[in-house]
């Protein structure tokens, strides 16, 4: 099996599905000629032509609105929003339109569309290029939100997302685009939406994470095990809406201690929903407070200090310590 | 060196004057078609009046009347094929009806039915759009689909004068022009956006000229002249089908009634203004024309209004006969397959928490 | 003291502050001549002229963007978004611009501006007129979110909001506009932002609520006490960002049982943040799972069935029962 | 009956041709001013080149070069009073500098400093705007404030060709026209929005004509002709100060370099195109004019570039000398007073979680 980084894996998924499904098209700013600002769509316009890979004018609301119209007419648009910070521009089209069309029309119109967007910090970008905004959409019924953390998952989840009959927001952690390679099948395969992955099994503590934060959290857990010997179960949600509640509840029933690690700001983030879920469903198992290691409650800061803002090993260790020593 | 907006002159296109006389050649509509159009207009008017009463009786919710705008809506909708796609706002019951959606569907919507925005299979239209100009990007996406599929269908959306101020209006026209899409932007300039008069909605002298910002042909038409409306829309349709790109139509018309049943227009406009527009009534105008053609008279007029009353009676009965749907049912329409959490909530709903 | 309903109380606050502060102006759709679609700004244009009470063209993003420019130049704009469902149109201006300007400029520019918006269900409106979207802004550092539930609070909180040096989203529950009157001073007074109100004291259970849901929850608690004799403490948050954590923690330490009642959809709502807070800070006090009675995870439904969707007494009773019988 | 965009002709305004010869009367700038403008342009160019090197050395982050656009930026900024308000995008270091912000501030921004977007007190400008066209509504709000305060100040914003596609652009121009605000929308049409050429950005022949959609006077000017840019901006400023409302200026220019240091323009544009624009270089053009006026020669040219190198050296030193700030400090700028939760987080930050 070839080794791919995440950019290659996503590109492969897009290419395979474009080959398979003539109703799929890719639209967005700079996705064609330039192959995307991160080269994620590199080579696709050359292969499929500018009818199917379309560079649009600079207007995010129209990009998502166009996808609504295209999808309603039976096509499968995969739209790109260049950075997730710009998704605010599309909130009406995402939340009032895309998310509600099936509900509004009681099933008469549904929208098989994907909006892809790079997000997350740690790559020294200017303002509004590093924000994690999945929380807005977890509060938006009708949208699914997928956040892969590895090349293998990225490809399989994207193929599922494109084939899904409903709108999917597919978020790509920039920092992981080229961070590492892993074995990824050349051909097509899918990873089911809404299913978490147990990255590491353990008995003492459940660490719940996703997307950009997952490798950081997983590495911290591994190092902790090596150094301290405790056993931490790591769950990578992969899809934050819908959330794999069963996986969470099953693990917490076993460990009784919960640490949530995400990159978005803390207040009102998806971590809050995970904590709320656990505190509703796992009361009898809980042995310690539910802790969150997240971005702080400030806007994403200037990149000179971003590493201090992001969840890191040190902060995760402190929280694990606190949880495991809690009696 | 400056492009001075004041140098631009836009003349309004008219075919029938207020007296119902031709001021230029009529579009090629046979008598049967003219009578059909008139029938649509009268029944629409009767529906609107009945709906206002239903609202006052508490049998429907907030209602947005369209009286005064029948020519604009019906003239334009009549220029479409049933296979074309229509994108209405919340005031387009007549247009949707002409396009194939039975009138009771519009009534269901105002009743707040769970299925009130589900148009029947085979009707090529989006449902009522509440977000001002939200449909403007959808019409563009749909037109894009037609280009992609090479299906020669046209996509037309209705917008109000107020809707032209929204960013989505702009973004969409720009896309449609760049991509040369078969989209038609039909603006009903009914002079008001709730309490804001047209003069405060934009600084441009017409809405038609906004096409110049995108390289899109625009036209201002007398929106109470159904023949003129039909004619310009047919041209826009032809251009779209021939792959020549989008068009912008401004139909100058008037909303006779309140913005909605919750609105009190006396707070912001004069009775004199309302009266002056009554002189331009689109139905009266077409009736005069038909009378002049000697294909209409008082007797037929009376009979038509009677028919209208019956039709509306049936529409109301049908709509009121539809079970309103349950919240539990609507859980099926959030996603193709309810999520586990929705399933769980559905169960608690059934159990009463 | 005169009796006022909420519309009168808000109108009174706006009028008093316009009289006091010549740098304040009111902008929005239909706020002037028509006095607002709910008559909240009735009479203000007549009193202050159309220089200070301005009917704008129909464009929400520009309304909020204008407020940013006005506030940066030292004025105090109070902008109206006609219904909260339309706030999506302003998300970029709210979240990327208004919320971040102080942070972006490290204090050089700050924005004393208020965005008012009616919200909430139960009044048979068309789609997108009934949504509760406070959750989006609790996840947006830099914005304060105020949600009064009574005429007295509405007036005092609005005066605080207008005088606050930072952007405030001020949400007005439509259903409560004319639901009841209470004594409200004619003159000016403020209610501090960020401070909850203990509506009823009690020992057995803490019911946390705000805005449109507060009267429903409060009435349910009162009826419960009368019928069942238990004692429920009811906390009306009044401001959801920042949240009065101290009031919550203090109460839960006493009762050990928590019920959260809000109108927004459940997943990712502010209730999740409250639950997360409690599960982090009150672990040792908790005697039962944390429950939420909220809107379901669907878009706000058609009004024929909205009463089934909204939190109601029956659902609140069931949850209280569950909590109080939990061992 | 249709308003045909093809019937509109727009001619570009020029004062200096490429040879640096006057093609019409020059605006009233004395020699001292001409030399000052030239000095700004040369030092800006030197800054841009140096910044590109700093980026390659890893001393600053992503950088958006402006070489080629000096005339557009400096000519327009020079037409403002310091008390006027400026709203830049992310490519306007020269304009901000002319307006009073020391160059090192722009450098700090690209260094990702905590204080990188805090302009000094007394500089009437918004910081770098990352959201395309976000500043378009702010300039309108600021112009509104000037009308409200009757302070006769003008508010000018810079936008790219790509920015004109955004909804905020449209909404803002419409407001400014209706409210007759002293706002100037200055579009640098540098032919590209990252990889999208101007021909795919809009279907209109010019950006200047977009003013017709709002009833706003528009002009297309040779953006590499600093005299022409200054002249039209002065007219727009005058109109604004006289209470005559907003203006739209399209300056036709070119971005010589990549979109940013992360961009590879070879993927989307030809070297031939880049070369052809070098013939129109704004600095060369003004130098020719000054030489023709006999107030410039090779010796002065050399001395100026030497001065530029020194100035830039100091700018870099200053910027690199500023402590980068800490995350903890930035907690003070979320709200006027940190919330209890922020205070708590600040404490955990200090403790390392
Ligand atoms: C985004 C948005 N903003 C505001 C409203 C509230 N609203 C409903 S109709 C209306 C006026 C619309 O005017 P116009 O576009 O002229 O259409 P008309 O009602 O005249 O048909 C307003 C402000 C809305 N529905 N959506
Ligand atoms: C809302 C938004 N969408 C997309 C981007 C990404 N982006 C940054 S610059 C740019 C192109 C801008 O082109 P133009 O307006 O012509 O300005 P120029 O870069 O040529 O100066 C794009 C797409 C952004 N910053 N903001
Ligand atoms: Mg209107
Ligand atoms: Mg450009």
mmCIF file of C-alpha atoms in Angstrom, chain B residues 95-316:
data_model
loop_
_atom_site.group_PDB
_atom_site.id
_atom_site.type_symbol
_atom_site.label_atom_id
_atom_site.label_comp_id
_atom_site.label_asym_id
_atom_site.label_seq_id
_atom_site.Cartn_x
_atom_site.Cartn_y
_atom_site.Cartn_z
ATOM 1 C CA UNK B 95 -46.348 32.415 -9.665
ATOM 2 C CA UNK B 96 -46.023 29.017 -7.986
ATOM 3 C CA UNK B 97 -49.564 28.171 -8.947
ATOM 4 C CA UNK B 98 -49.021 29.054 -12.597
ATOM 5 C CA UNK B 99 -45.900 26.935 -12.434
ATOM 6 C CA UNK B 100 -47.886 23.918 -11.323
ATOM 7 C CA UNK B 101 -48.188 23.975 -7.556
ATOM 8 C CA UNK B 102 -51.836 23.684 -6.524
ATOM 9 C CA UNK B 103 -52.944 26.752 -4.589
ATOM 10 C CA UNK B 104 -53.647 24.756 -1.448
ATOM 11 C CA UNK B 105 -49.930 24.270 -1.020
ATOM 12 C CA UNK B 106 -49.451 27.963 -0.459
ATOM 13 C CA UNK B 107 -52.245 27.916 2.066
ATOM 14 C CA UNK B 108 -50.707 24.987 3.909
ATOM 15 C CA UNK B 109 -47.531 26.976 4.312
ATOM 16 C CA UNK B 110 -49.276 29.861 5.993
ATOM 17 C CA UNK B 111 -50.991 27.367 8.271
ATOM 18 C CA UNK B 112 -47.612 26.432 9.696
ATOM 19 C CA UNK B 113 -48.051 22.844 8.600
ATOM 20 C CA UNK B 114 -45.216 20.405 9.036
ATOM 21 C CA UNK B 115 -45.594 19.654 5.331
ATOM 22 C CA UNK B 116 -46.383 23.235 4.372
ATOM 23 C CA UNK B 117 -43.265 23.721 2.303
ATOM 24 C CA UNK B 118 -43.288 20.367 0.561
ATOM 25 C CA UNK B 119 -44.370 21.012 -3.001
ATOM 26 C CA UNK B 120 -45.715 18.035 -4.919
ATOM 27 C CA UNK B 121 -43.370 15.849 -6.949
ATOM 28 C CA UNK B 122 -42.858 17.160 -10.422
ATOM 29 C CA UNK B 123 -43.215 20.815 -9.532
ATOM 30 C CA UNK B 124 -39.886 22.359 -10.328
ATOM 31 C CA UNK B 125 -39.714 24.968 -7.671
ATOM 32 C CA UNK B 126 -38.023 25.686 -4.383
ATOM 33 C CA UNK B 127 -40.300 26.337 -1.438
ATOM 34 C CA UNK B 128 -41.034 29.716 0.094
ATOM 35 C CA UNK B 129 -37.839 31.505 1.021
ATOM 36 C CA UNK B 130 -37.904 33.506 4.219
ATOM 37 C CA UNK B 131 -34.381 34.848 4.119
ATOM 38 C CA UNK B 132 -34.395 37.900 1.893
ATOM 39 C CA UNK B 133 -32.338 37.116 -1.243
ATOM 40 C CA UNK B 134 -31.396 33.644 0.002
ATOM 41 C CA UNK B 135 -32.945 32.225 -3.154
ATOM 42 C CA UNK B 136 -30.753 34.422 -5.342
ATOM 43 C CA UNK B 137 -27.790 32.118 -4.922
ATOM 44 C CA UNK B 138 -29.933 29.000 -5.324
ATOM 45 C CA UNK B 139 -31.272 30.115 -8.670
ATOM 46 C CA UNK B 140 -27.689 30.583 -9.760
ATOM 47 C CA UNK B 141 -26.717 27.102 -8.562
ATOM 48 C CA UNK B 142 -29.701 25.641 -10.344
ATOM 49 C CA UNK B 143 -28.861 27.493 -13.546
ATOM 50 C CA UNK B 144 -25.330 26.199 -13.163
ATOM 51 C CA UNK B 145 -26.728 22.663 -12.907
ATOM 52 C CA UNK B 146 -28.593 23.212 -16.166
ATOM 53 C CA UNK B 147 -25.421 24.333 -17.863
ATOM 54 C CA UNK B 148 -23.618 21.340 -16.438
ATOM 55 C CA UNK B 149 -26.349 18.949 -17.489
ATOM 56 C CA UNK B 150 -26.952 20.767 -20.773
ATOM 57 C CA UNK B 151 -30.673 20.418 -20.195
ATOM 58 C CA UNK B 152 -31.716 23.792 -21.607
ATOM 59 C CA UNK B 153 -33.785 24.582 -18.575
ATOM 60 C CA UNK B 154 -34.080 28.080 -17.298
ATOM 61 C CA UNK B 155 -34.021 29.047 -13.620
ATOM 62 C CA UNK B 156 -35.932 32.111 -12.526
ATOM 63 C CA UNK B 157 -36.065 33.703 -9.112
ATOM 64 C CA UNK B 158 -38.318 36.343 -7.659
ATOM 65 C CA UNK B 159 -36.876 39.098 -5.544
ATOM 66 C CA UNK B 160 -38.310 42.208 -3.977
ATOM 67 C CA UNK B 161 -36.878 45.695 -4.268
ATOM 68 C CA UNK B 162 -35.554 45.248 -0.748
ATOM 69 C CA UNK B 163 -33.797 42.037 -1.680
ATOM 70 C CA UNK B 164 -31.518 43.888 -4.079
ATOM 71 C CA UNK B 165 -29.733 45.433 -1.096
ATOM 72 C CA UNK B 166 -28.527 42.071 0.167
ATOM 73 C CA UNK B 167 -25.053 40.739 -0.450
ATOM 74 C CA UNK B 168 -26.399 37.471 -1.827
ATOM 75 C CA UNK B 169 -28.113 39.330 -4.639
ATOM 76 C CA UNK B 170 -24.817 40.833 -5.698
ATOM 77 C CA UNK B 171 -22.739 37.717 -5.319
ATOM 78 C CA UNK B 172 -25.203 35.720 -7.321
ATOM 79 C CA UNK B 173 -25.526 38.073 -10.286
ATOM 80 C CA UNK B 174 -21.776 38.294 -10.462
ATOM 81 C CA UNK B 175 -21.392 34.511 -10.550
ATOM 82 C CA UNK B 176 -24.168 34.118 -13.091
ATOM 83 C CA UNK B 177 -22.551 36.602 -15.408
ATOM 84 C CA UNK B 178 -19.046 35.171 -15.135
ATOM 85 C CA UNK B 179 -20.340 31.650 -15.674
ATOM 86 C CA UNK B 180 -22.913 32.779 -18.274
ATOM 87 C CA UNK B 181 -25.707 30.911 -16.565
ATOM 88 C CA UNK B 182 -29.333 30.578 -17.714
ATOM 89 C CA UNK B 183 -30.662 32.470 -14.707
ATOM 90 C CA UNK B 184 -33.320 35.157 -14.612
ATOM 91 C CA UNK B 185 -33.512 37.614 -11.737
ATOM 92 C CA UNK B 186 -37.033 38.948 -11.626
ATOM 93 C CA UNK B 187 -37.403 41.909 -9.296
ATOM 94 C CA UNK B 188 -40.847 42.954 -8.239
ATOM 95 C CA UNK B 189 -40.257 46.542 -7.318
ATOM 96 C CA UNK B 190 -43.440 47.036 -5.352
ATOM 97 C CA UNK B 191 -42.153 50.350 -3.948
ATOM 98 C CA UNK B 192 -41.848 49.177 -0.375
ATOM 99 C CA UNK B 193 -39.808 46.849 1.779
ATOM 100 C CA UNK B 194 -42.043 46.808 4.796
ATOM 101 C CA UNK B 195 -41.797 50.501 5.761
ATOM 102 C CA UNK B 196 -38.798 51.454 3.644
ATOM 103 C CA UNK B 197 -39.686 53.234 0.428
ATOM 104 C CA UNK B 198 -37.843 52.421 -2.762
ATOM 105 C CA UNK B 199 -36.143 55.834 -2.653
ATOM 106 C CA UNK B 200 -34.372 54.837 0.558
ATOM 107 C CA UNK B 201 -33.602 51.319 -0.545
ATOM 108 C CA UNK B 202 -31.054 52.295 -3.146
ATOM 109 C CA UNK B 203 -29.395 55.366 -4.568
ATOM 110 C CA UNK B 204 -29.732 54.172 -8.151
ATOM 111 C CA UNK B 205 -32.535 55.535 -10.271
ATOM 112 C CA UNK B 206 -33.711 52.075 -11.327
ATOM 113 C CA UNK B 207 -33.111 48.492 -10.328
ATOM 114 C CA UNK B 208 -32.765 47.521 -13.976
ATOM 115 C CA UNK B 209 -29.505 49.409 -14.324
ATOM 116 C CA UNK B 210 -27.897 47.314 -11.597
ATOM 117 C CA UNK B 211 -27.208 44.790 -14.340
ATOM 118 C CA UNK B 212 -24.501 47.122 -15.613
ATOM 119 C CA UNK B 213 -22.428 46.263 -12.575
ATOM 120 C CA UNK B 214 -22.231 42.684 -13.800
ATOM 121 C CA UNK B 215 -22.410 42.996 -17.544
ATOM 122 C CA UNK B 216 -25.946 41.624 -17.432
ATOM 123 C CA UNK B 217 -28.710 43.048 -19.635
ATOM 124 C CA UNK B 218 -31.417 44.661 -17.566
ATOM 125 C CA UNK B 219 -34.819 46.008 -18.317
ATOM 126 C CA UNK B 220 -37.406 48.036 -16.480
ATOM 127 C CA UNK B 221 -40.906 46.999 -17.331
ATOM 128 C CA UNK B 222 -44.333 48.190 -16.296
ATOM 129 C CA UNK B 223 -45.079 45.440 -13.852
ATOM 130 C CA UNK B 224 -48.804 46.016 -13.947
ATOM 131 C CA UNK B 225 -48.849 45.343 -17.666
ATOM 132 C CA UNK B 226 -49.026 41.609 -17.997
ATOM 133 C CA UNK B 227 -48.278 41.658 -21.717
ATOM 134 C CA UNK B 228 -45.114 43.666 -21.270
ATOM 135 C CA UNK B 229 -44.000 41.456 -18.408
ATOM 136 C CA UNK B 230 -44.632 38.343 -20.439
ATOM 137 C CA UNK B 231 -42.762 39.801 -23.380
ATOM 138 C CA UNK B 232 -39.577 40.777 -21.586
ATOM 139 C CA UNK B 233 -39.540 37.536 -19.624
ATOM 140 C CA UNK B 234 -39.871 35.577 -22.865
ATOM 141 C CA UNK B 235 -36.845 37.405 -24.175
ATOM 142 C CA UNK B 236 -34.874 36.646 -21.066
ATOM 143 C CA UNK B 237 -35.949 33.011 -21.313
ATOM 144 C CA UNK B 238 -34.895 32.829 -24.936
ATOM 145 C CA UNK B 239 -31.530 34.356 -24.160
ATOM 146 C CA UNK B 240 -31.028 31.903 -21.308
ATOM 147 C CA UNK B 241 -31.978 28.898 -23.420
ATOM 148 C CA UNK B 242 -29.633 30.000 -26.155
ATOM 149 C CA UNK B 243 -26.759 30.020 -23.705
ATOM 150 C CA UNK B 244 -26.431 33.781 -23.731
ATOM 151 C CA UNK B 245 -26.465 34.158 -19.990
ATOM 152 C CA UNK B 246 -28.512 35.810 -17.274
ATOM 153 C CA UNK B 247 -30.964 38.706 -17.375
ATOM 154 C CA UNK B 248 -32.280 41.140 -14.834
ATOM 155 C CA UNK B 249 -35.883 42.300 -14.983
ATOM 156 C CA UNK B 250 -37.326 45.068 -12.855
ATOM 157 C CA UNK B 251 -41.110 45.000 -12.828
ATOM 158 C CA UNK B 252 -42.477 48.250 -11.456
ATOM 159 C CA UNK B 253 -45.561 47.433 -9.459
ATOM 160 C CA UNK B 254 -47.246 48.030 -6.137
ATOM 161 C CA UNK B 255 -48.241 46.097 -3.089
ATOM 162 C CA UNK B 256 -51.843 47.174 -2.510
ATOM 163 C CA UNK B 257 -52.121 45.698 0.946
ATOM 164 C CA UNK B 258 -49.987 45.599 4.074
ATOM 165 C CA UNK B 259 -46.572 43.941 4.054
ATOM 166 C CA UNK B 260 -48.127 41.083 5.998
ATOM 167 C CA UNK B 261 -51.138 40.706 8.171
ATOM 168 C CA UNK B 262 -48.960 41.877 11.084
ATOM 169 C CA UNK B 263 -48.160 45.155 9.380
ATOM 170 C CA UNK B 264 -49.900 48.514 9.564
ATOM 171 C CA UNK B 265 -49.031 50.435 6.396
ATOM 172 C CA UNK B 266 -50.760 53.561 7.666
ATOM 173 C CA UNK B 267 -47.698 54.162 9.765
ATOM 174 C CA UNK B 268 -45.564 54.806 6.720
ATOM 175 C CA UNK B 269 -47.562 55.517 3.581
ATOM 176 C CA UNK B 270 -50.433 57.695 2.538
ATOM 177 C CA UNK B 271 -53.863 56.650 1.421
ATOM 178 C CA UNK B 272 -53.416 58.942 -1.581
ATOM 179 C CA UNK B 273 -50.484 56.870 -2.761
ATOM 180 C CA UNK B 274 -52.482 53.688 -2.418
ATOM 181 C CA UNK B 275 -55.363 55.206 -4.351
ATOM 182 C CA UNK B 276 -53.138 56.445 -7.135
ATOM 183 C CA UNK B 277 -51.865 52.935 -7.748
ATOM 184 C CA UNK B 278 -55.386 51.574 -7.904
ATOM 185 C CA UNK B 279 -55.639 53.427 -11.214
ATOM 186 C CA UNK B 280 -52.939 51.171 -12.555
ATOM 187 C CA UNK B 281 -54.508 47.926 -11.388
ATOM 188 C CA UNK B 282 -53.189 45.056 -13.505
ATOM 189 C CA UNK B 283 -56.452 43.155 -13.585
ATOM 190 C CA UNK B 284 -58.531 46.132 -14.644
ATOM 191 C CA UNK B 285 -56.027 46.863 -17.355
ATOM 192 C CA UNK B 286 -56.091 43.402 -18.880
ATOM 193 C CA UNK B 287 -59.881 43.302 -18.600
ATOM 194 C CA UNK B 288 -60.098 46.516 -20.593
ATOM 195 C CA UNK B 289 -57.850 45.053 -23.238
ATOM 196 C CA UNK B 290 -59.878 41.850 -23.451
ATOM 197 C CA UNK B 291 -63.063 43.862 -23.618
ATOM 198 C CA UNK B 292 -61.555 45.899 -26.429
ATOM 199 C CA UNK B 293 -60.740 42.660 -28.223
ATOM 200 C CA UNK B 294 -64.398 41.762 -27.688
ATOM 201 C CA UNK B 295 -63.551 38.498 -26.031
ATOM 202 C CA UNK B 296 -64.753 39.652 -22.634
ATOM 203 C CA UNK B 297 -67.859 41.197 -21.115
ATOM 204 C CA UNK B 298 -69.585 41.735 -17.794
ATOM 205 C CA UNK B 299 -71.331 38.429 -17.889
ATOM 206 C CA UNK B 300 -68.132 36.472 -18.298
ATOM 207 C CA UNK B 301 -66.575 38.643 -15.657
ATOM 208 C CA UNK B 302 -69.278 37.716 -13.183
ATOM 209 C CA UNK B 303 -69.051 34.068 -14.045
ATOM 210 C CA UNK B 304 -65.296 34.107 -13.553
ATOM 211 C CA UNK B 305 -65.551 35.631 -10.107
ATOM 212 C CA UNK B 306 -68.093 32.997 -9.211
ATOM 213 C CA UNK B 307 -65.808 30.295 -10.444
ATOM 214 C CA UNK B 308 -63.030 31.890 -8.476
ATOM 215 C CA UNK B 309 -65.048 31.732 -5.293
ATOM 216 C CA UNK B 310 -65.707 28.048 -5.852
ATOM 217 C CA UNK B 311 -62.122 27.261 -6.676
ATOM 218 C CA UNK B 312 -60.948 29.014 -3.537
ATOM 219 C CA UNK B 313 -63.573 27.234 -1.483
ATOM 220 C CA UNK B 314 -62.136 23.938 -2.605
ATOM 221 C CA UNK B 315 -58.605 25.116 -1.998
ATOM 222 C CA UNK B 316 -59.470 26.053 1.569
#
